[in-house]
C-alpha positions as CSV (number, residue, x, y, z in Angstrom):
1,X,71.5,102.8,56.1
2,X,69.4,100.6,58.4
3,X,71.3,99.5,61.2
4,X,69.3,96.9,64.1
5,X,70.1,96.2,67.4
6,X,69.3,92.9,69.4
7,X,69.2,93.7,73.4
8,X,70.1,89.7,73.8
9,X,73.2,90.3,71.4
10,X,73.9,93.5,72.7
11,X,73.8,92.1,76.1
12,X,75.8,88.8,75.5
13,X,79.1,90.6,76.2
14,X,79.9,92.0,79.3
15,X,78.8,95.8,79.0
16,X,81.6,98.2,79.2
17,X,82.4,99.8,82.8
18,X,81.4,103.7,83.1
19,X,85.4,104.3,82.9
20,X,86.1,102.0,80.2
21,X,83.0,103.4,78.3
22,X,84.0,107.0,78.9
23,X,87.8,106.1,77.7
24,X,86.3,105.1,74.5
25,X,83.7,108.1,73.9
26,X,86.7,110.1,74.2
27,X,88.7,108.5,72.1
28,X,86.1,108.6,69.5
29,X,85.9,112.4,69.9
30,X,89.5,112.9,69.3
31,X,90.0,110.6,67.1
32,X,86.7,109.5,65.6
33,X,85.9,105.7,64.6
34,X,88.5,104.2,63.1
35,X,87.1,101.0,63.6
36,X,84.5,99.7,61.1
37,X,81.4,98.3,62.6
38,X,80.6,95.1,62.0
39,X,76.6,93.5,60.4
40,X,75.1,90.6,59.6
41,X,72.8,92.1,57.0
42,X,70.9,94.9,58.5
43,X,71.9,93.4,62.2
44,X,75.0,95.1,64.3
45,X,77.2,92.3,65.9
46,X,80.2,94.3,67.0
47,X,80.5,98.0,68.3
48,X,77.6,98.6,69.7
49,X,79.1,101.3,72.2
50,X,80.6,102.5,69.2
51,X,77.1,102.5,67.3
52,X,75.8,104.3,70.2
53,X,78.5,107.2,71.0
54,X,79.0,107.9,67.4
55,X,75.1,108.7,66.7
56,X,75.5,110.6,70.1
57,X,77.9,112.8,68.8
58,X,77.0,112.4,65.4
59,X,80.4,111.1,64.3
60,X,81.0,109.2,61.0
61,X,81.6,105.6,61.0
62,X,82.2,102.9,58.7
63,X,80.6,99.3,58.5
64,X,81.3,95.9,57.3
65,X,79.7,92.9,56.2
66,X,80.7,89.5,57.8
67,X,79.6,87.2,55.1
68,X,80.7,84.3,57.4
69,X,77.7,83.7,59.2
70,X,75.2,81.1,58.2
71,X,73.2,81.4,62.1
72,X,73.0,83.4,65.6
73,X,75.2,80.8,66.8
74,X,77.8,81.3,64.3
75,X,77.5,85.0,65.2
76,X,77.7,84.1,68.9
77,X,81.3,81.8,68.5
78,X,82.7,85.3,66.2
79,X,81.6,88.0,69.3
80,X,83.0,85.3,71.9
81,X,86.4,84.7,70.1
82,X,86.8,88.3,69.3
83,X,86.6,89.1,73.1
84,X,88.7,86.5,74.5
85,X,91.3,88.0,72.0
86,X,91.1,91.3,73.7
87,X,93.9,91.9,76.5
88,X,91.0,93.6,78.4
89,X,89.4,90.7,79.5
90,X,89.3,89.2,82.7
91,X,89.8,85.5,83.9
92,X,86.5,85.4,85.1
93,X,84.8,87.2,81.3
94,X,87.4,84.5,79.9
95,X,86.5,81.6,82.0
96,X,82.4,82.5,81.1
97,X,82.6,83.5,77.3
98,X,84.9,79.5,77.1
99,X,82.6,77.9,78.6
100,X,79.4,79.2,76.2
101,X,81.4,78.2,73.5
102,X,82.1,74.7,74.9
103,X,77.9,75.0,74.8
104,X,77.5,76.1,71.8
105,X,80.3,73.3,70.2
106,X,79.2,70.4,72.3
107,X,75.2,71.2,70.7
108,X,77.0,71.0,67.1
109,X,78.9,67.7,68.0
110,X,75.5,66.5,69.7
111,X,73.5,67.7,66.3
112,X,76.3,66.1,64.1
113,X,76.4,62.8,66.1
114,X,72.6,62.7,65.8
115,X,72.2,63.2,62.1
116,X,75.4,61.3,60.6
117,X,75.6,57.7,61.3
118,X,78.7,56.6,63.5
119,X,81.2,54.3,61.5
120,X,81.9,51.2,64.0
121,X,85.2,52.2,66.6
122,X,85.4,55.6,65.7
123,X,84.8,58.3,68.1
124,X,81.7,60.2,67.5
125,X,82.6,63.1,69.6
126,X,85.2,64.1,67.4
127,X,83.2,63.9,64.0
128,X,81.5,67.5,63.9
129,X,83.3,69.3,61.4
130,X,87.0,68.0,62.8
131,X,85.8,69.8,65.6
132,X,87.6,67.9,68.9
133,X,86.0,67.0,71.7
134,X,86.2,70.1,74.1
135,X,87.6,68.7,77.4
136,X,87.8,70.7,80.5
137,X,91.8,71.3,79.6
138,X,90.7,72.5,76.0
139,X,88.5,74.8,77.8
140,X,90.6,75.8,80.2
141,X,93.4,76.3,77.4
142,X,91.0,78.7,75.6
143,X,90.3,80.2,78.6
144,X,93.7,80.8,79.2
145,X,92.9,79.8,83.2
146,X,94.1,76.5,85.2
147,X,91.3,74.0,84.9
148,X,91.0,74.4,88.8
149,X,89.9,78.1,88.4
150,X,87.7,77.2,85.2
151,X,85.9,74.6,87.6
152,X,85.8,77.3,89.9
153,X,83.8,79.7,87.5
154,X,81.5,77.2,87.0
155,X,80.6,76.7,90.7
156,X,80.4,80.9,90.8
157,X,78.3,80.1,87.6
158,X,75.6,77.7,89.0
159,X,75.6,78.8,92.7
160,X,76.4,82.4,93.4
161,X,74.4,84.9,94.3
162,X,74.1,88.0,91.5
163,X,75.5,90.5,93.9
164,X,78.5,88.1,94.3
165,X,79.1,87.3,90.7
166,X,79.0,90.8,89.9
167,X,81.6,91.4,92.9
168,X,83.9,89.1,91.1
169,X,83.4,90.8,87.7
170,X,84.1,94.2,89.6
171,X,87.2,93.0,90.6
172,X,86.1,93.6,94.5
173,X,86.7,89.9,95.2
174,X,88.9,86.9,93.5
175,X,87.9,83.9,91.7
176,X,89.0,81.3,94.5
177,X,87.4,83.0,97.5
178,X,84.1,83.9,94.8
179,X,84.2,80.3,94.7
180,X,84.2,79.7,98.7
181,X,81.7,82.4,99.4
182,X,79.2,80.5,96.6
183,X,79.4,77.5,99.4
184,X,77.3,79.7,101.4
185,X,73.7,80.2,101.1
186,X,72.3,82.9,98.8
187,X,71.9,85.6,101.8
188,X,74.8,84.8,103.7
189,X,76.6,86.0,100.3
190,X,75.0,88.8,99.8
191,X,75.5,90.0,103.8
192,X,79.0,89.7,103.2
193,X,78.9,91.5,99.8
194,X,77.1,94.0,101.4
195,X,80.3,94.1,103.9
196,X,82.7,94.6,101.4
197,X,86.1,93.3,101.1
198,X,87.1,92.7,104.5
199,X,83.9,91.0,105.1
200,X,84.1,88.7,102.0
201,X,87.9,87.8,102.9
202,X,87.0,86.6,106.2
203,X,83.7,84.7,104.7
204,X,86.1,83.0,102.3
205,X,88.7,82.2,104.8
206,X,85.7,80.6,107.8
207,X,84.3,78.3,104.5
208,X,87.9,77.1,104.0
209,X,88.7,76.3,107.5
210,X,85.7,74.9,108.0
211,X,86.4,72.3,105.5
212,X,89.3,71.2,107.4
213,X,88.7,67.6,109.4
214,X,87.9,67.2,112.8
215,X,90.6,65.8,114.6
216,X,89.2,61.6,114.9
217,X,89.0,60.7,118.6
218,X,91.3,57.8,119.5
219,X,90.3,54.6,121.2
220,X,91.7,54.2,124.5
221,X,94.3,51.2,125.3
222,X,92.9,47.9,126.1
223,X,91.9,47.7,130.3
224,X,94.6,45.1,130.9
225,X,97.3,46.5,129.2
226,X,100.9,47.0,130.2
227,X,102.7,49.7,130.9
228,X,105.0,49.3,127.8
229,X,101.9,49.0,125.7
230,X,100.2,51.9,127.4
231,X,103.4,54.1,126.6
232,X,103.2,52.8,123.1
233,X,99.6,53.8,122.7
234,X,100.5,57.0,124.1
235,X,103.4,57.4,121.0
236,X,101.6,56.1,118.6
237,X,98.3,58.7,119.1
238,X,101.0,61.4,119.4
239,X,102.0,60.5,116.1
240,X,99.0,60.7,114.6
241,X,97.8,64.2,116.1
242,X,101.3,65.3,115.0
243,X,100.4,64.3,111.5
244,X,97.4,65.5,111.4
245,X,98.4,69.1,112.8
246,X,100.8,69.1,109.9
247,X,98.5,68.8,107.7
248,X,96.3,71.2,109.1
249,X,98.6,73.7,109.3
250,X,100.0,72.8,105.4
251,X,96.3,73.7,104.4
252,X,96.1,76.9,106.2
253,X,99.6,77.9,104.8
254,X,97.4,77.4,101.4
255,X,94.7,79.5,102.7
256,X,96.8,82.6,103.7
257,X,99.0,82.3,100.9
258,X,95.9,82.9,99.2
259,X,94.3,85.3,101.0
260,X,98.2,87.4,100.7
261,X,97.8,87.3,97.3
262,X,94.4,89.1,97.3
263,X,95.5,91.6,100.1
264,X,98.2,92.4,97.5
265,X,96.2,92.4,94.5
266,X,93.9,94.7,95.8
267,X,96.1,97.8,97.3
């Protein structure tokens, strides 16, 4: 049997961590591959770590045939629903493998709206194959994140250093403060990967304080004012720092709620 391997499809998934991948070579030893390997002709789309173990070891294993596929993309949409199936799979591997299929979708739509002509007051976007149009909340809902994380995956996406992203795949930071560090520029992020932990913590907390407004100066009372308005100036700019240190200190709340949570999450 003739069995070929793409690097770009074997690499379109997340690999397995050394743990995870010697869980599964173990469990393939004692319990061989129960699992059948799945082709697209002569070319392996799913178990590659399987593929690889088993001619390792040299244990027997069966394959199927998806007869499903009519392209690489089509190939792409199977591997990325398969994995956002799997229980295994992180927010942040969620958030990523949704957003390449809302790529992959949106190209269809793009293709389908380009070829077909549009009947008058319809909307094209929904006319690929019944396909809707995938909003940020469809993506999100496939994602099984909030939209506010989802848009924070894309900002670790587009502007994160690697070191950082892969900090956030390791688990070593979380997807709100990835997304506060990627504010920084590309060195500063990889200083405070470099730092650890504690040194990624406090770089997300100083980018979300920072973001915090300066407290407006206040124009002083007129030069021929009276007493009783001066005393009212005075109140009334009282007020107003007194509202704004409320807010303030609502929005730090926020932040060290947040940064509890990933004190917790990480002991």
């Amino acid at each position: 049997m003739t069995i070929i391997i793409n690097e770009d499809l074997r690499a379109y998934i997340d690999p397995l961590t050394e743990d995870e991948f010697a869980a599964l070579e173990r469990s393939l030893l004692a319990e061989g591959c129960r699992d059948a390997l799945v082709l697209w002709g002569d070319l392996l789309v799913d178990g590659h770590n399987r593929y690889g173990i088993c001619q390792k070891h040299q244990i027997p294993f069966n394959t199927m045939q998806n007869h499903t596929f009519q392209s690489i993309e089509d190939v792409h949409l199977w591997m990325i629903d398969n994995h956002l199936g799997r229980r295994s799979v992180s927010d942040f591997q969620r958030g990523v493998l949704a957003l390449r299929k809302k790529e992959i979708v949106a190209a269809r739509q793009e293709q389908a709206q380009q070829s077909t002509a549009t009947p008058a007051g319809t909307d094209a976007s929904a006319q690929s194959n019944g396909e809707p149009p995938w909003t940020r909340e469809a993506v999100a809902r496939t994602a099984r994140v909030s939209s506010a994380t989802l848009g924070q995956i894309e900002k670790i996406q587009k502007t994160a250093a690697p070191e950082l992203v892969g900090a956030v795949k390791s688990g070593l930071i979380s997807i709100n403060a990835a997304a506060a560090v990627a504010s920084l520029p590309s060195e500063k992020q990889v200083a405070a990967v470099a730092g650890g932990k504690k040194e990624l913590r406090q770089a997300a907390r100083q980018v979300r304080e920072a973001r915090l407004p300066p407290k407006p100066e206040q124009d002083p009372p007129p030069e021929d004012a009276t007493p009783e308005q001066i005393e009212i100036h005075r109140l009334l700019q009282q007020v107003v720092e007194l509202t704004q240190e409320r807010d303030q200190l609502k929005k730090k709340v926020q932040h060290l709620t947040i940064a509890l949570a990933e004190a917790r999450s990480g002991q």
